[in-house]
XYZ file of C-alpha atoms in Angstrom:
353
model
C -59.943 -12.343 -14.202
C -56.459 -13.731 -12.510
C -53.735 -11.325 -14.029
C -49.939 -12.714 -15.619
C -48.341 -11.062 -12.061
C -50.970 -13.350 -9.626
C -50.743 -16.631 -11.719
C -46.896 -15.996 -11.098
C -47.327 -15.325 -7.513
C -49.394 -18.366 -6.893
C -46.896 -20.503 -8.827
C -43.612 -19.198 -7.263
C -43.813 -18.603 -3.344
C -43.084 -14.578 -3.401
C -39.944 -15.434 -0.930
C -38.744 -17.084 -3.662
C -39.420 -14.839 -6.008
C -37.908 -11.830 -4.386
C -34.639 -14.268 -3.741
C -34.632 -14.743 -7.298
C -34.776 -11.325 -8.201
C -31.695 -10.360 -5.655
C -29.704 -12.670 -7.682
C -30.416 -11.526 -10.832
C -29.498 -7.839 -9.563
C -26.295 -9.746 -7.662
C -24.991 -11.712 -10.817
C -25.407 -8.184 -13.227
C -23.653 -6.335 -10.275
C -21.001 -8.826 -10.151
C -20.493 -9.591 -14.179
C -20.455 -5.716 -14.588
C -17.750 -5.715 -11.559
C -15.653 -8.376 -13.113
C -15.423 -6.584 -16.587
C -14.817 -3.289 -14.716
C -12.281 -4.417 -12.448
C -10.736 -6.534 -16.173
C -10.648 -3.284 -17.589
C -8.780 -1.595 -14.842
C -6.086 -4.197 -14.730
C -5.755 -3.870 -18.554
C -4.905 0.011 -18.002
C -3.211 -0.722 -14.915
C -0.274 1.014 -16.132
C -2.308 4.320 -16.545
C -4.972 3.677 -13.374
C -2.172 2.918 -10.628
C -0.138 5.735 -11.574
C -2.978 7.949 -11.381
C -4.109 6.397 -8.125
C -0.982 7.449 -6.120
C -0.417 10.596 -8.032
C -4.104 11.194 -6.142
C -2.269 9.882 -3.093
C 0.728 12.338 -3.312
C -1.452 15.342 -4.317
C -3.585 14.565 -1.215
C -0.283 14.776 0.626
C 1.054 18.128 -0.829
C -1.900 19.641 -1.288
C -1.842 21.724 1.771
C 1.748 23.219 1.114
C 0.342 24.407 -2.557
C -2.428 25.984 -0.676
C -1.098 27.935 1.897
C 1.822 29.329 -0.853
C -1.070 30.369 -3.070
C -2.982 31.752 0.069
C -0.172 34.530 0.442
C -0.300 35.300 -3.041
C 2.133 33.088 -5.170
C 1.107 32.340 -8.136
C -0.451 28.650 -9.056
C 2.697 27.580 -11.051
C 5.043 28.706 -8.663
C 3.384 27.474 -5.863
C 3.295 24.266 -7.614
C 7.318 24.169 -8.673
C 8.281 25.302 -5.101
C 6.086 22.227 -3.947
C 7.318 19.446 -6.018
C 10.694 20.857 -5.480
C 10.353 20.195 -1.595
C 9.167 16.802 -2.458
C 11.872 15.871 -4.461
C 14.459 17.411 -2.067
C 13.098 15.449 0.810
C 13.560 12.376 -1.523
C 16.666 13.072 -2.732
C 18.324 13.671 0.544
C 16.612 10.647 2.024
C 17.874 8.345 -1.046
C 21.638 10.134 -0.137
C 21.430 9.451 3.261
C 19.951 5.631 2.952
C 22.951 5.120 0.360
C 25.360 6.793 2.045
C 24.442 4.578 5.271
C 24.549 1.198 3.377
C 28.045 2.094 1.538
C 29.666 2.461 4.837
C 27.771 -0.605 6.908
C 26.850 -3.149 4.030
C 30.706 -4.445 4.388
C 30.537 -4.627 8.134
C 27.088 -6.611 7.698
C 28.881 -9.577 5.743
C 31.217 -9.590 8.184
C 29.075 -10.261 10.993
C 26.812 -12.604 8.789
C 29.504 -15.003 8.603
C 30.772 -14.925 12.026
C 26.563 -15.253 13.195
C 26.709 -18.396 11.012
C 29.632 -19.854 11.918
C 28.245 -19.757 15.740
C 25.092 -20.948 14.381
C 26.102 -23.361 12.582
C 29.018 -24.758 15.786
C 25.625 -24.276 17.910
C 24.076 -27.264 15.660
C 26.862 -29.689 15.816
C 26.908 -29.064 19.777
C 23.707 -27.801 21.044
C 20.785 -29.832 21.106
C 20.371 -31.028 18.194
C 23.477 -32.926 17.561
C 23.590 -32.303 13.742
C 26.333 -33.954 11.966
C 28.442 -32.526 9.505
C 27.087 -34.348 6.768
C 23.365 -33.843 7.492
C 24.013 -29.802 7.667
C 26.214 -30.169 4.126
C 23.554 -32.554 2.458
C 20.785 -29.653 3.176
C 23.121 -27.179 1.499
C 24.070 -29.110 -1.452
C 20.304 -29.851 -1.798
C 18.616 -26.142 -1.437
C 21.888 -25.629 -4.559
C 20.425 -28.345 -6.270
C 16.982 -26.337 -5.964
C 18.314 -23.349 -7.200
C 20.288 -24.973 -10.108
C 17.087 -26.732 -11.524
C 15.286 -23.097 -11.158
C 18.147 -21.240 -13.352
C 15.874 -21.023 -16.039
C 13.059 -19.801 -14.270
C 15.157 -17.457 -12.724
C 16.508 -16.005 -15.804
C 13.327 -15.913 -17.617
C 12.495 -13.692 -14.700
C 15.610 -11.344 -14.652
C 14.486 -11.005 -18.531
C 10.652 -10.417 -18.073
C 12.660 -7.333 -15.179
C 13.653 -5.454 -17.726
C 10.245 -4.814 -19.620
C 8.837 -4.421 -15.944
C 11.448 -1.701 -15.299
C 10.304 -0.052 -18.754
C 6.863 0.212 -16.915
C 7.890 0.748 -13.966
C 9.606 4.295 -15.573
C 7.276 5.340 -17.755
C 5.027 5.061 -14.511
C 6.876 7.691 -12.406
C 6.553 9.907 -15.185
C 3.080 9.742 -16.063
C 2.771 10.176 -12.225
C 4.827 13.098 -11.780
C 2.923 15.068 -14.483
C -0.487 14.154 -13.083
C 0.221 15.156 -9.816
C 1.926 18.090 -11.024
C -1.673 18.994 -13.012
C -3.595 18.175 -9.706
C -1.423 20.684 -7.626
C -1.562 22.968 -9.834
C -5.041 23.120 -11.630
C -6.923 21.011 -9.511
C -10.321 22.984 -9.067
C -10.391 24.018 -13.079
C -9.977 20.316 -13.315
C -12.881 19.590 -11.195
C -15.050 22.308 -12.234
C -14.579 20.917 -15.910
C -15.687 17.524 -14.284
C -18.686 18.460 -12.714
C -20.454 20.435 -16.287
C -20.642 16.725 -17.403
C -23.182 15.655 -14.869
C -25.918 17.893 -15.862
C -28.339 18.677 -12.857
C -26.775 15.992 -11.163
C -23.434 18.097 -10.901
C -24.495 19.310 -6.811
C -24.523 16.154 -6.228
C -21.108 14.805 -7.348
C -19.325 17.559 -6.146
C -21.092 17.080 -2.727
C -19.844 13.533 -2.803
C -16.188 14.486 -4.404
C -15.328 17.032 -2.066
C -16.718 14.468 0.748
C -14.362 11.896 -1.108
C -11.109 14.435 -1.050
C -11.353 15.098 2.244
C -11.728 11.285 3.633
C -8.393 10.899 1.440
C -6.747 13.716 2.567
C -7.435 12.532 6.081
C -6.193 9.140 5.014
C -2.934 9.926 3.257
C -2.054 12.547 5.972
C -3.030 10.631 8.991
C -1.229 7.625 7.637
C 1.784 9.613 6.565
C 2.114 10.660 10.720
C 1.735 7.105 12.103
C 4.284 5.178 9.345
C 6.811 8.428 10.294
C 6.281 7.368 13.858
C 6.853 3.707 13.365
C 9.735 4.289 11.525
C 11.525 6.484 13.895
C 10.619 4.559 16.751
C 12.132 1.350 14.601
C 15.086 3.008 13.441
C 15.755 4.530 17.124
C 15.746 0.884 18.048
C 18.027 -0.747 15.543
C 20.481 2.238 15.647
C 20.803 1.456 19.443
C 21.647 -1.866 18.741
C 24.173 -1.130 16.379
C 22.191 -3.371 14.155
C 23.800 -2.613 10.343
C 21.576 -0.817 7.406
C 19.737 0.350 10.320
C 18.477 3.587 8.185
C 17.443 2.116 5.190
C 15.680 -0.716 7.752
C 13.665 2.337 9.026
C 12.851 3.972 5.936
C 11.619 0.034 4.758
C 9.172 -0.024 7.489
C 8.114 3.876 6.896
C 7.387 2.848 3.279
C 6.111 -0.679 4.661
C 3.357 0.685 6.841
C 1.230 2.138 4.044
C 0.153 -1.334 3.283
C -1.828 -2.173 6.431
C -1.121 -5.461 8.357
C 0.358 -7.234 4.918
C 3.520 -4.394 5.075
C 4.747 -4.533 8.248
C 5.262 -8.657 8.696
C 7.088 -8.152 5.536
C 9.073 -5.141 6.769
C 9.763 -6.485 10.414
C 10.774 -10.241 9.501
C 13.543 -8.624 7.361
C 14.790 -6.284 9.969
C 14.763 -9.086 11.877
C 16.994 -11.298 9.906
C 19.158 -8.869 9.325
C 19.030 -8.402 13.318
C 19.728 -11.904 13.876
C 22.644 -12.166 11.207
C 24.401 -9.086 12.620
C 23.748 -9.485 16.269
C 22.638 -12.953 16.961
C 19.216 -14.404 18.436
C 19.151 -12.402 21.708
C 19.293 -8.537 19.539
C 16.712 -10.067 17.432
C 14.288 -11.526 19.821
C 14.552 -8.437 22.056
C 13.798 -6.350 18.375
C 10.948 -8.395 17.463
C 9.346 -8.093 20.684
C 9.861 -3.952 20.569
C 8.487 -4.632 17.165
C 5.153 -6.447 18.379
C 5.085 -3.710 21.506
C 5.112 -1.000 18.906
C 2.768 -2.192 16.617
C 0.227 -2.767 19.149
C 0.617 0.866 20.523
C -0.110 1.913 17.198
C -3.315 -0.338 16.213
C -4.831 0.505 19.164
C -3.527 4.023 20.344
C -2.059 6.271 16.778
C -4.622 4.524 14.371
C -7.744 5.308 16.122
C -6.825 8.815 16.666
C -5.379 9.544 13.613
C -6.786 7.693 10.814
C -9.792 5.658 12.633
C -11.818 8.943 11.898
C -11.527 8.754 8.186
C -12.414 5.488 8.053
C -14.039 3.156 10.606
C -13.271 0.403 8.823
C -13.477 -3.101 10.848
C -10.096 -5.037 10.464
C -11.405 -7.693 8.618
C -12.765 -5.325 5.558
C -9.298 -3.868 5.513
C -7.914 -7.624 5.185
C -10.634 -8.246 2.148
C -9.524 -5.037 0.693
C -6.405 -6.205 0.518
C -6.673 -9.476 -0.411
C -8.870 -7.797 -3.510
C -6.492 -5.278 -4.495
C -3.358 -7.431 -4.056
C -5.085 -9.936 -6.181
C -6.081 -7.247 -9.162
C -2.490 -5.428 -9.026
C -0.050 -7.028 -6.897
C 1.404 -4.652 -4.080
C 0.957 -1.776 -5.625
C -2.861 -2.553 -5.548
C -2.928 -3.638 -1.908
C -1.643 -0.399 -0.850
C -4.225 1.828 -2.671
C -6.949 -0.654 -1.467
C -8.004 0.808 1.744
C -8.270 4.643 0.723
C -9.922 3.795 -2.421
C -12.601 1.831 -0.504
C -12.603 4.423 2.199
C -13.393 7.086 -0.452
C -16.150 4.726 -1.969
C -17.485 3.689 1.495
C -17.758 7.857 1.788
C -18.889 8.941 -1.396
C -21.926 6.730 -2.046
C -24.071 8.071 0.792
C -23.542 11.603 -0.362
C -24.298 10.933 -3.803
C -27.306 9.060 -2.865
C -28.474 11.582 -0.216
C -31.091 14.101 -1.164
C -29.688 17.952 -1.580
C -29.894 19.756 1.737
């Protein structure tokens, strides 16, 4: 008697069979993906928010433990913490404005006199430009940015309910992280009694996961401080203009791997080339590529490579992902939240030692 299962074998070759059956488990995987990752865009104005307030706890964690490890008390610890943070901030926003009150007059100054050589450089050099061709490009890239008025003001209006976000972001990010500093293991240990006898488990793969982040933020936190000093050094020698905020651009710039600092550097380096002409800024940009090779291949493997041994092209397809789901924002929680993931599954999947 030839059972349902061996008609069905001798109908369908079992390679084909077993293909078949991968992409049924592929196409649920990926249609219960989609609606997941729809979900998390819908409440991306809760999830992000709560993604970097994970980020920042992961940061100042360690100052909130060693105040509580000579006997201050949780909320103290935690004010004293948060207070640091926000002093460190606050002086850096001072300093950056101070910096670009005094300099962002000079800047103009030299813009105009770069452009005027520039723009004598065309009409001689060459490329023998004439007058008219140089003034018809202008009065065309005005014509461009005439037609786009509305589109431009739509987009000045749709700022304003971004901004609203944008606020009630920071706050509901401040009092998260605040929480996490402060009650972070009651937190957890409230977590885990929802798992059942599954709870070892989890916490063997959350503690695995907080410790691949901490590694992450803190690592990465060391090597965009070093590219940013190194960067600011540079400009300041110069005597290239908005030199500080420059530096803090590309500190801030470097937490979104590869995307952050070709954003970062080609706008130091316009600003370069307006204030000091193309020699400072092809002599920056080359210090720029020197720098950033030292650190691919030299800070990032010692620092971070450990916490994530991730190959450069899964860090580009993280970001293209996240950038995609929540703009920059999502590109620059990308990597950790895959490197927690890529961390987490095998311990939760492991069998109790």
């Amino acid at each position: 008697m030839i059972s349902d299962r061996e008609r069905l074998t001798n109908l369908v070759p079992r390679t084909l069979l077993r293909v078949a059956i991968w992409c049924l488990c592929l196409i649920v995987i990926g249609w219960a993906v989609f609606y997941f990752a729809q979900f998390i865009a819908t409440l991306r104005i809760v999830v992000l928010p709560v993604a970097i307030a994970l980020l920042l706890t992961a940061l100042l964690f360690p100052v909130t433990r060693r105040l509580k490890a000579i006997g201050v008390r949780p909320i103290y610890a935690t004010w004293i913490t948060m207070l640091v943070a926000f002093g460190v901030l606050g002086g850096t926003g001072w300093f950056i404005g101070l910096r670009a009150n005094d300099e962002f007059p000079g800047l103009v100054d030299q813009v105009r006199a770069t452009s005027k050589t520039v723009e004598q450089w065309l009409y001689t050099g060459p490329l023998h430009l004439q007058p008219n061709q140089l003034t018809s490009w202008i009065d065309e890239i005005t014509a461009q940015v005439t037609a786009q008025r509305n589109q431009i003001t739509q987009t000045v209006l749709t700022g304003a309910t971004v901004a609203f976000e944008v606020l009630a972001s920071i706050v509901l990010l401040m009092f998260v992280t605040f929480f996490l500093l402060k009650d972070g293991d009651r937190i957890w240990g409230w977590f885990l009694k929802g798992f059942g006898s599954a709870a070892p488990r989890v916490d063997r793969a959350g503690r695995t996961a907080w410790v691949t982040l901490s590694h992450y933020v803190q690592g990465t936190v060391a090597v965009a401080a070093v590219h940013g000093v190194i960067m600011g050094i540079v400009l300041a020698g110069m005597g290239v203009p908005l030199w500080a905020p420059l530096a803090v651009m590309i500190f801030l710039a470097s937490f979104i791997p590869i995307v952050g600092i070709f954003f970062a550097g080609g706008v130091a380096t316009l600003v370069t080339l307006g204030a000091k002409g193309p020699i400072y800024a092809l002599i920056f940009l080359g210090i720029l590529i020197v720098e950033q090779q030292l650190e691919n291949h030299v800070l990032q493997p010692l620092i971070v490579g450990r916490a994530l041994s991730f190959h450069p092209l899964a860090i580009i397809l993280v970001l293209a992902v996240g950038g995609i789901l929540a703009g920059i924002a999502g590109a620059a929680v990308a990597v950790p939240v895959a490197a927690v993931i890529y961390r987490a599954i095998p311990e939760l999947m492991a069998d109790p030692p």
